[in-house]
């Protein structure tokens, strides 16, 4: 194991470690654009310059291996001077349009210029004009004047998505990123190129010009878009959530996530949510507090179980809740009420086992595995056809549904809701508002629930890995977690002093449904 | 739909086998295409090559757009490349390029009405000692004057 000294700090690294990796391991800052831990080495930006004792010339840290006893620094004057000039060259043809650039605030050029800026550029030639506002595909806009040709995006489409759409065309200062014959960059991983672009050349159609990034807060979470469970940050402010970006986890998603997963911020926002409980049926709804509704439903359920038997109650569960929520749900229904008819609602049975070979899975629920394990443990294995049959036969008085929070991945929502509303009483617990349930013709309770970003809990992904999510923000203050709803149903009171305060200034986040409609 | 001749296909396959990396065969393959496609490389021939060589078309396009000796637009039967780098310019290369264009009544990089000529300016072709010079398809013509150059072009079959 080679030992080396990084800016005076002695560390030991694995053989085959590059200097830039050693800097990262030592926790020492090093400027770089083209190097990315999830991609191959390109060595083209020349920003990661280091001075190695005993070597006359400066070296690039990303393409130099650490050798035994190496003494390296990136603080000497020659290094600073080299980075300064490197940066100046990167800016020769850059339009310097930060005020209208969506990357501002999280831009590699801005960040490095603060440290290494020449502040007095010496370029007298006019700038090369290149293509701007290039519609690169359904998700991305490209500004080739801002591009520093680090080739990260090209290597991403070559090495990770393996779709090979992008390339660097032409030569010298006319070089540009693009696709062959302007074919759209259209794959389910395209937005990762926006994340790894160190500058404002690639921007997301869905997000650009909607928020300044320094006004957003971020909450670490887990993507609920499928059973892979990619680790993510959700960016939000007092108006709601605005975007989702991947967070590195070697065990789950590496550095990446898919484009479909990036949509999960949409259904947590107010416009998509059931904001208060409703009781009634088609066109005749009365509004009430979620907690009150849960209490009322609980009273009736306990009554029915006592007088007519638990067989009169059916529980339908989707794979969209946390393990803790399943536990309290099943404790009450299966434990206290002794309900045995518990049905797992599988949203798209055909491709539940589908997998695209990278990250994305056909099972569009975060916690199918957790639910299945819990049903199995209690020996609950009711068949879906049995539910349909029994509802038709009038065997159930109450059908209670822990419905989807992400309606868009339940293509069968309408038909299933219709089928279930043939029971005399329907109780629909859900975060999402839905027309399908609003047009139920039977006596229905709709109870508003919280989404993944508003609660603590655990999801079990497709390989059984348990991942915790933490509450980041509250968007619908009147909503309950499934556990809260269940304890109210069981007759317990909640400690409301612990409930989060509602967000103030909640305006409509009207962009959230409009990806790609620029 | 463009496709290479049988020998062309065999040539590309041979080139592919010569190198460890398929990408290395892109330049010879593009040359072959240019030769068999009336002097230029069309978008559809890039698609064709990408299938033939089993590599993404972006990788071919990158090479194609990098090198100026590949023509991305149709050229005349005689592609005349006039050197306008230092030695040739000092000896009247630029003026010669202008003169050829006006005599043959065409603009740079365009195909003449009769389909015979395209005139392009290029950088040093390595014949500085005989400046000014021009390359017509694969042949060098050196030590030129304006009149001599016109004469040579007129004399082509
Ligand atoms: S678009 Fe961005 S990621 Fe791609 S080469 Fe340019 S700067 Fe790098
Ligand atoms: S692969 Fe699945 S978990 Fe990962 S980002 Fe996409 S939808 Fe989310
Ligand atoms: S990070 Fe080393 S050259 Fe770009
Ligand atoms: S300058 Fe014309 S051949 Fe070299």
Short mmCIF file of C-alpha atoms in Angstrom, two decimals, chain B residues 16-137:
data_model
loop_
_atom_site.label_atom_id
_atom_site.label_comp_id
_atom_site.label_asym_id
_atom_site.label_seq_id
_atom_site.Cartn_x
_atom_site.Cartn_y
_atom_site.Cartn_z
CA UNK B 16 -11.16 -3.61 -38.50
CA UNK B 17 -9.04 -6.70 -37.95
CA UNK B 18 -5.83 -4.73 -38.06
CA UNK B 19 -6.43 -2.82 -34.86
CA UNK B 20 -7.25 -3.70 -31.31
CA UNK B 21 -9.88 -0.97 -31.16
CA UNK B 22 -12.62 -0.79 -33.77
CA UNK B 23 -12.46 2.98 -33.55
CA UNK B 24 -8.98 2.96 -35.05
CA UNK B 25 -10.39 1.81 -38.38
CA UNK B 26 -12.66 4.83 -38.74
CA UNK B 27 -10.27 6.98 -40.78
CA UNK B 28 -9.42 4.38 -43.46
CA UNK B 29 -13.10 3.43 -43.64
CA UNK B 30 -14.14 7.04 -44.15
CA UNK B 31 -11.52 7.47 -46.86
CA UNK B 32 -12.91 4.46 -48.64
CA UNK B 33 -16.44 5.78 -48.41
CA UNK B 34 -15.35 9.17 -49.70
CA UNK B 35 -13.67 7.50 -52.65
CA UNK B 36 -16.67 5.39 -53.55
CA UNK B 37 -19.20 8.16 -52.95
CA UNK B 38 -18.06 10.77 -55.50
CA UNK B 39 -15.65 12.45 -53.14
CA UNK B 40 -17.78 13.14 -50.12
CA UNK B 41 -19.20 11.45 -47.02
CA UNK B 42 -22.97 11.71 -46.79
CA UNK B 43 -24.99 11.36 -43.57
CA UNK B 44 -26.50 8.14 -44.83
CA UNK B 45 -23.08 6.69 -45.52
CA UNK B 46 -22.21 7.38 -41.87
CA UNK B 47 -25.23 5.35 -40.83
CA UNK B 48 -24.18 2.65 -43.25
CA UNK B 49 -20.64 2.56 -41.85
CA UNK B 50 -21.92 2.48 -38.30
CA UNK B 51 -23.82 -0.72 -39.11
CA UNK B 52 -20.99 -2.21 -41.09
CA UNK B 53 -18.38 -1.49 -38.44
CA UNK B 54 -20.71 -2.02 -35.52
CA UNK B 55 -19.85 1.21 -33.75
CA UNK B 56 -22.10 4.17 -32.84
CA UNK B 57 -22.52 6.77 -35.56
CA UNK B 58 -21.51 9.49 -33.09
CA UNK B 59 -17.99 8.04 -32.99
CA UNK B 60 -17.76 8.18 -36.77
CA UNK B 61 -19.24 11.66 -36.96
CA UNK B 62 -16.68 12.91 -34.42
CA UNK B 63 -13.80 11.84 -36.66
CA UNK B 64 -15.54 13.01 -39.81
CA UNK B 65 -16.11 16.52 -38.50
CA UNK B 66 -12.63 16.78 -36.95
CA UNK B 67 -10.64 16.25 -40.14
CA UNK B 68 -10.87 18.68 -43.01
CA UNK B 69 -9.79 16.14 -45.61
CA UNK B 70 -13.22 14.57 -45.39
CA UNK B 71 -15.86 16.41 -47.36
CA UNK B 72 -19.17 16.77 -45.63
CA UNK B 73 -20.85 18.19 -48.74
CA UNK B 74 -20.87 17.04 -52.38
CA UNK B 75 -17.85 18.13 -54.42
CA UNK B 76 -17.27 18.42 -58.15
CA UNK B 77 -15.62 15.75 -60.25
CA UNK B 78 -12.33 17.56 -59.59
CA UNK B 79 -11.83 18.71 -56.04
CA UNK B 80 -9.26 21.47 -56.19
CA UNK B 81 -7.59 22.24 -52.87
CA UNK B 82 -5.54 25.40 -52.98
CA UNK B 83 -2.99 25.77 -50.21
CA UNK B 84 -3.28 29.11 -48.44
CA UNK B 85 -0.81 28.53 -45.65
CA UNK B 86 2.24 30.72 -45.08
CA UNK B 87 4.63 29.82 -47.92
CA UNK B 88 1.90 29.53 -50.51
CA UNK B 89 0.20 32.72 -49.36
CA UNK B 90 3.47 34.62 -49.61
CA UNK B 91 3.75 33.38 -53.16
CA UNK B 92 0.20 34.27 -54.19
CA UNK B 93 -1.78 31.21 -53.11
CA UNK B 94 -4.75 33.20 -51.82
CA UNK B 95 -4.95 35.29 -54.95
CA UNK B 96 -4.74 32.10 -56.99
CA UNK B 97 -7.71 30.65 -55.14
CA UNK B 98 -9.70 33.84 -55.85
CA UNK B 99 -8.62 33.82 -59.46
CA UNK B 100 -9.72 30.22 -59.98
CA UNK B 101 -13.09 30.94 -58.43
CA UNK B 102 -13.75 33.97 -60.60
CA UNK B 103 -12.47 32.33 -63.79
CA UNK B 104 -14.53 29.20 -63.26
CA UNK B 105 -17.43 31.30 -61.99
CA UNK B 106 -18.05 29.53 -58.71
CA UNK B 107 -17.85 30.22 -54.99
CA UNK B 108 -15.46 28.48 -52.66
CA UNK B 109 -16.58 24.99 -51.59
CA UNK B 110 -19.42 24.99 -54.10
CA UNK B 111 -19.85 22.70 -57.07
CA UNK B 112 -19.66 24.38 -60.47
CA UNK B 113 -22.76 24.29 -62.66
CA UNK B 114 -21.34 21.59 -64.92
CA UNK B 115 -20.44 19.47 -61.89
CA UNK B 116 -16.74 19.50 -62.81
CA UNK B 117 -15.09 21.62 -60.12
CA UNK B 118 -15.03 22.50 -56.44
CA UNK B 119 -12.39 24.94 -55.17
CA UNK B 120 -11.42 24.86 -51.48
CA UNK B 121 -8.77 26.64 -49.46
CA UNK B 122 -6.73 24.34 -47.29
CA UNK B 123 -3.80 24.54 -44.90
CA UNK B 124 -0.24 23.42 -45.66
CA UNK B 125 -0.02 20.34 -47.85
CA UNK B 126 3.69 19.89 -47.27
CA UNK B 127 4.94 21.18 -50.59
CA UNK B 128 6.10 24.57 -49.35
CA UNK B 129 9.30 24.50 -51.39
CA UNK B 130 7.23 24.58 -54.59
CA UNK B 131 4.71 27.20 -53.47
CA UNK B 132 2.10 28.06 -54.54
CA UNK B 133 0.50 24.72 -55.10
CA UNK B 134 -2.82 22.96 -55.41
CA UNK B 135 -4.05 19.42 -55.05
CA UNK B 136 -6.53 18.14 -57.62
CA UNK B 137 -8.13 14.97 -56.35
#
